Short mmCIF file of C-alpha atoms in Angstrom, two decimals:
data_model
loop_
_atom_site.label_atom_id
_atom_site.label_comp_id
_atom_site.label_asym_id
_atom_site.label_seq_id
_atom_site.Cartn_x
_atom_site.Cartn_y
_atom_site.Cartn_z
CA UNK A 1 0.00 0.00 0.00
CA UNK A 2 1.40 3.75 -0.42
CA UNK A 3 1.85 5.86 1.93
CA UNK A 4 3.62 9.05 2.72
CA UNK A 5 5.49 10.63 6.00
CA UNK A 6 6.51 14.14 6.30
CA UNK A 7 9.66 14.24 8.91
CA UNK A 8 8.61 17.38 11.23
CA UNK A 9 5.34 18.87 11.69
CA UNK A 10 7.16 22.25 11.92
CA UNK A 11 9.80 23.42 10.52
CA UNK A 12 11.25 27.27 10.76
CA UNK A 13 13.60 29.56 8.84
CA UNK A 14 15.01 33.09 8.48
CA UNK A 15 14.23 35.19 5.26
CA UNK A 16 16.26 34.11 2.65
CA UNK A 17 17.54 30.88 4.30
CA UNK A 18 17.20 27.51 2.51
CA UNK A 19 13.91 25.60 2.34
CA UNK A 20 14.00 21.82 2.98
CA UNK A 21 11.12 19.67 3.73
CA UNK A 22 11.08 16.29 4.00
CA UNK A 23 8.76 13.55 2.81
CA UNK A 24 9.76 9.96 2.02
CA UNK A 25 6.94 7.58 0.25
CA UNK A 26 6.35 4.05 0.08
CA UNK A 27 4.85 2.79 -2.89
CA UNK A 28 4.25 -0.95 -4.28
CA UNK A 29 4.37 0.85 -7.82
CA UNK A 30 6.37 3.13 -9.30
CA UNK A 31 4.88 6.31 -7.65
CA UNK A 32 3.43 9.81 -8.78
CA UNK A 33 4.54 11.92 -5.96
CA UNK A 34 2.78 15.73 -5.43
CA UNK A 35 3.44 18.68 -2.83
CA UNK A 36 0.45 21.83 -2.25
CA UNK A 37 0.47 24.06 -0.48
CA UNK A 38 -2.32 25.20 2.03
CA UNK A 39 -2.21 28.69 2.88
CA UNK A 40 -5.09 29.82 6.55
CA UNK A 41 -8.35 29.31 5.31
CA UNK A 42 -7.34 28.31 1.61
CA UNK A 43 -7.41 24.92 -0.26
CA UNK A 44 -4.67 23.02 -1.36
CA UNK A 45 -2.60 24.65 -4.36
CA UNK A 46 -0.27 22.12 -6.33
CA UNK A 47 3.19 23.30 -6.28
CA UNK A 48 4.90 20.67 -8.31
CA UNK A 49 4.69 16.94 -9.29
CA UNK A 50 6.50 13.99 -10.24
CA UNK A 51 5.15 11.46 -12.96
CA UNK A 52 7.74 9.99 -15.00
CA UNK A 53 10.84 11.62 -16.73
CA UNK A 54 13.53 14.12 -14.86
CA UNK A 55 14.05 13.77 -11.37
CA UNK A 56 14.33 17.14 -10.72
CA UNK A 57 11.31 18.65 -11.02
CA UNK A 58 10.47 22.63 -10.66
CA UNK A 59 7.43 23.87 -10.07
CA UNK A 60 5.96 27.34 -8.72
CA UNK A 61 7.13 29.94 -6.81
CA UNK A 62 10.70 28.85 -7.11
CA UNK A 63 10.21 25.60 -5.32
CA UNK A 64 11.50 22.36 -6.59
CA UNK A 65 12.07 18.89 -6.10
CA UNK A 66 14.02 15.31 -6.63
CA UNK A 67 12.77 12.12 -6.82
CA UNK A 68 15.19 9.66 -5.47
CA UNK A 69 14.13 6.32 -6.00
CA UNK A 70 16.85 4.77 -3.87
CA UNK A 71 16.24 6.76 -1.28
CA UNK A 72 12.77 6.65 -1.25
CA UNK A 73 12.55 10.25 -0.64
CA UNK A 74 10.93 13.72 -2.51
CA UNK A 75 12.23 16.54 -0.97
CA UNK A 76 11.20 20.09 -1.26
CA UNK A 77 13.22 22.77 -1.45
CA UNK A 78 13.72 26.62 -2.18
CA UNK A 79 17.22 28.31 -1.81
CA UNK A 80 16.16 31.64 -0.51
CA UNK A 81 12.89 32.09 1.43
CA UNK A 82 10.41 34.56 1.67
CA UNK A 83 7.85 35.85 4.38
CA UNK A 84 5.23 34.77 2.24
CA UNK A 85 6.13 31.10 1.99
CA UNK A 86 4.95 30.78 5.20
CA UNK A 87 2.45 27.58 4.72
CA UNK A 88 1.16 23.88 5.40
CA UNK A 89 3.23 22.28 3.18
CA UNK A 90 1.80 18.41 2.22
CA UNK A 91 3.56 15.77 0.14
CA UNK A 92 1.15 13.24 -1.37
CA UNK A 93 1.07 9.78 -3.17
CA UNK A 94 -1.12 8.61 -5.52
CA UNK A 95 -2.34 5.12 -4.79
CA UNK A 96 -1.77 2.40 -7.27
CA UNK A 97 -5.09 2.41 -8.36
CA UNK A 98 -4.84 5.45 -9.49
CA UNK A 99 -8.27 6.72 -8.18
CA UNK A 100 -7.08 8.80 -4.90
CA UNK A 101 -3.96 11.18 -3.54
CA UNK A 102 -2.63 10.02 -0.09
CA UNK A 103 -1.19 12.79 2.03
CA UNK A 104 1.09 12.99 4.44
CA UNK A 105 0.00 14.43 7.47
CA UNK A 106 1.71 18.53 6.79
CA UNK A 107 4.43 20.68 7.74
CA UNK A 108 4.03 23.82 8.89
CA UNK A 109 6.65 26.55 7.27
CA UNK A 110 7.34 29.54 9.48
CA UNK A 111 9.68 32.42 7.78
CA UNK A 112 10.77 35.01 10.46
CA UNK A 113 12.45 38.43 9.12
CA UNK B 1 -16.02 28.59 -13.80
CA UNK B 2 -12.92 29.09 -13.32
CA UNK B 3 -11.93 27.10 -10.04
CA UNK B 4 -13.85 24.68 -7.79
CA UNK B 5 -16.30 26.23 -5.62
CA UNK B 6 -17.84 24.63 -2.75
CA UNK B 7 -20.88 25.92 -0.81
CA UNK B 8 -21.53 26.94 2.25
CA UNK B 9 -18.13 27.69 3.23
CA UNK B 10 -19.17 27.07 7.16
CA UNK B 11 -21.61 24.31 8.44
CA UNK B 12 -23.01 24.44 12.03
CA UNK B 13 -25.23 21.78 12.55
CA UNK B 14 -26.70 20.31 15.82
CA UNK B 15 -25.78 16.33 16.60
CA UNK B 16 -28.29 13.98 14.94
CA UNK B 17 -29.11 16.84 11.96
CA UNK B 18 -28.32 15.32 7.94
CA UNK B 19 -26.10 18.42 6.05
CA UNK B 20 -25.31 18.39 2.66
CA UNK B 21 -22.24 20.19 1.11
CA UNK B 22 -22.23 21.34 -2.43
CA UNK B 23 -19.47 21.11 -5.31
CA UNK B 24 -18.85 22.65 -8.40
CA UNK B 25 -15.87 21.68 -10.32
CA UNK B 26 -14.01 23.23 -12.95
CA UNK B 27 -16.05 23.63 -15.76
CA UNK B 28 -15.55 20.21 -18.51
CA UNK B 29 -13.63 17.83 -15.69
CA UNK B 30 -14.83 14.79 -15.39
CA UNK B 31 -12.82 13.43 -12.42
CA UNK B 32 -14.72 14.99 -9.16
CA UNK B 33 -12.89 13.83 -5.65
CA UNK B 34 -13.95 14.88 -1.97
CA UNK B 35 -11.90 14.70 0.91
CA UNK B 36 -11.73 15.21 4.45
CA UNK B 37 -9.21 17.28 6.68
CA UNK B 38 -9.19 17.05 10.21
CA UNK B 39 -7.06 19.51 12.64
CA UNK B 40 -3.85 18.75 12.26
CA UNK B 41 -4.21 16.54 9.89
CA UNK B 42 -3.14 15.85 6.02
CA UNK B 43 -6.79 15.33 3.44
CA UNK B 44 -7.99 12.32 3.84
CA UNK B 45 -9.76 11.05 0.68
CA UNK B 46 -13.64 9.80 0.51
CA UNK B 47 -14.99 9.15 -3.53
CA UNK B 48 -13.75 9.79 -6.45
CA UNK B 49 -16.11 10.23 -9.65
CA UNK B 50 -15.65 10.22 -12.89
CA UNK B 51 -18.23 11.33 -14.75
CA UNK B 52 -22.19 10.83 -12.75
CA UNK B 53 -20.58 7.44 -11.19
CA UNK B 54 -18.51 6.59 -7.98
CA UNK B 55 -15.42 4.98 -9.47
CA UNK B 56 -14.09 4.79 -6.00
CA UNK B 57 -16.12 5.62 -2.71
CA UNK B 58 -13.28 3.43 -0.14
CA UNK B 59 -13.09 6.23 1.27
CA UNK B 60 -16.14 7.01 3.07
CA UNK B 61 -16.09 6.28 6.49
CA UNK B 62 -19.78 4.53 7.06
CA UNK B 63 -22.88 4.44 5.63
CA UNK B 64 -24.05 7.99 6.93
CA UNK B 65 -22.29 9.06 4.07
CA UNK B 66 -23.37 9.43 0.59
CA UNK B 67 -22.31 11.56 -2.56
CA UNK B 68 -24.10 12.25 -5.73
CA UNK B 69 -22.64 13.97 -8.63
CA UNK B 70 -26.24 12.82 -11.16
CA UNK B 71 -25.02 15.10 -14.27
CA UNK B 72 -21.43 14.77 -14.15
CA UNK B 73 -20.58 18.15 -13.06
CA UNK B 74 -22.04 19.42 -9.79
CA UNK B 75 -21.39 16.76 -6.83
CA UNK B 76 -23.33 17.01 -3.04
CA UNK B 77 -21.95 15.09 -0.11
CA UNK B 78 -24.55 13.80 1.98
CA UNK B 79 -24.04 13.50 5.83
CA UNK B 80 -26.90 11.63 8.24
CA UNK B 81 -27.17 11.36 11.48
CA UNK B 82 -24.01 13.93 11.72
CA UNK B 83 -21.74 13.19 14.98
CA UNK B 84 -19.66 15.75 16.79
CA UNK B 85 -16.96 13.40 15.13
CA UNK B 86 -17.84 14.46 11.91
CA UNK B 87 -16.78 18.16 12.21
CA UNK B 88 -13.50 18.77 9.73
CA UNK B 89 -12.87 20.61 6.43
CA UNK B 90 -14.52 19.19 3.47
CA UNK B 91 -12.17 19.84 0.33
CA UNK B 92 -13.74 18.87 -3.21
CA UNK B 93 -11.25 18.64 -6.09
CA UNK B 94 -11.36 18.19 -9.48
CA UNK B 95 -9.26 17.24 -12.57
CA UNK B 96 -9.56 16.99 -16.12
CA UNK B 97 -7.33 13.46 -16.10
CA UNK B 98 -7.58 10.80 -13.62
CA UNK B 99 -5.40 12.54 -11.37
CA UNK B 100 -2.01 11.89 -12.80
CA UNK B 101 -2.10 15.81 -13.55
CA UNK B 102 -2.62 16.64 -9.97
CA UNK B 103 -5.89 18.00 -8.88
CA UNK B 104 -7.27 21.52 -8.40
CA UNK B 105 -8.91 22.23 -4.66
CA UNK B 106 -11.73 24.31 -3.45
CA UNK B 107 -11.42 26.13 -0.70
CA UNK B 108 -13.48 23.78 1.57
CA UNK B 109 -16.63 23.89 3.59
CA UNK B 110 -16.00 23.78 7.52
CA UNK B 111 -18.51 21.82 9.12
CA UNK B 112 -19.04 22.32 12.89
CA UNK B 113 -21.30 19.63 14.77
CA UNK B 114 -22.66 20.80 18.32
#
């Protein structure tokens, strides 16, 4: 079955520091792998994904990402950060049948000046 | 139109009371999804449609709930017998694939049960 963990439910940086947040899958297929974003009283915006093809992926607002098969592991990441990146952040799988998105459970960006 | 909207954007509903929570996709996709979000917690998906029938409905938690989507566009969740347990964000998504794309979220419908 897939599933997805996000290591730390909080994570905070300074303005311009680098972004990294963490989400390793399991998957019994090769996996699509997805991050939104979820800003206070919003739904879920998709910031990038991963299908097939280049591991590095790019997606909005300068975030990106790399699929590491061998290390089971899609990181997020953004080299300089800004106030307004401040966010739940949520990796997801897609299960093999290919009818739902499984999320991980969120981590919560802070971005101090 | 041109995002999902979902309607009434807060719920409060007495224990026992049925609620129903409205969706309307992106205009021409055909894949419809609702989840669930709990505090603290990551979406946690209910049924998918694609088209007017529930290609995938593992996801709802007991037979108090139902969701209809009769024309292929605009889909109502259906909660009976609602239970202070019930109260989360309802998110409704849709795509124009079957998901591989990545989906596009409404904003939700927050449904408080007293």
């Amino acid at each position: 079955a897939q599933s997805v963990t996000q290591l730390g439910s909080h994570v905070s940086v300074s303005e311009g520091a680098l972004v990294l947040l963490r989400c390793n899958y399991s998957s019994s297929v090769p996996p699509y792998l997805f991050w939104y974003v979820q800003y206070p009283n919003q739904g879920l915006q998709l910031l990038l994904k991963y299908t097939t093809g280049a591991t590095l992926v790019k997606g909005i607002n300068g975030f990106e990402a790399e699929f590491k098969k061998s290390e089971t592991s899609f990181h997020l990441t953004k080299p300089s950060a800004h106030m307004s990146d401040a966010a739940e952040y949520f990796c997801a799988v897609r299960n093999q049948a290919g009818t739902a998105l499984i999320f991980g459970k969120g981590t919560t960006l802070s971005v101090s000046s | 139109g041109a995002g999902v909207s979902q309607t009434p954007s807060n719920k409060v509903t007495e224990k026992g009371k049925y609620v129903e929570l409205r969706c309307d996709p992106i205009s021409g996709h055909t894949a419809l999804y609702w989840y669930r979000q709990s505090l603290g917690q990551g979406p946690e998906f209910l049924i998918y449609f694609q088209g007017t029938g529930a290609a995938d409905d593992s996801g709802l938690p007991n037979d108090r709930f139902f969701a209809v989507r009769p024309e292929g566009s605009v889909s109502t969740l259906k909660i009976q017998r609602t239970e202070r347990g019930d109260s989360a964000v309802y998110l409704c998504a849709s795509s124009g694939d079957t998901g591989g794309g990545g989906y596009t979220f409404g904003s939700g419908t927050r449904l408080t049960v007293v």
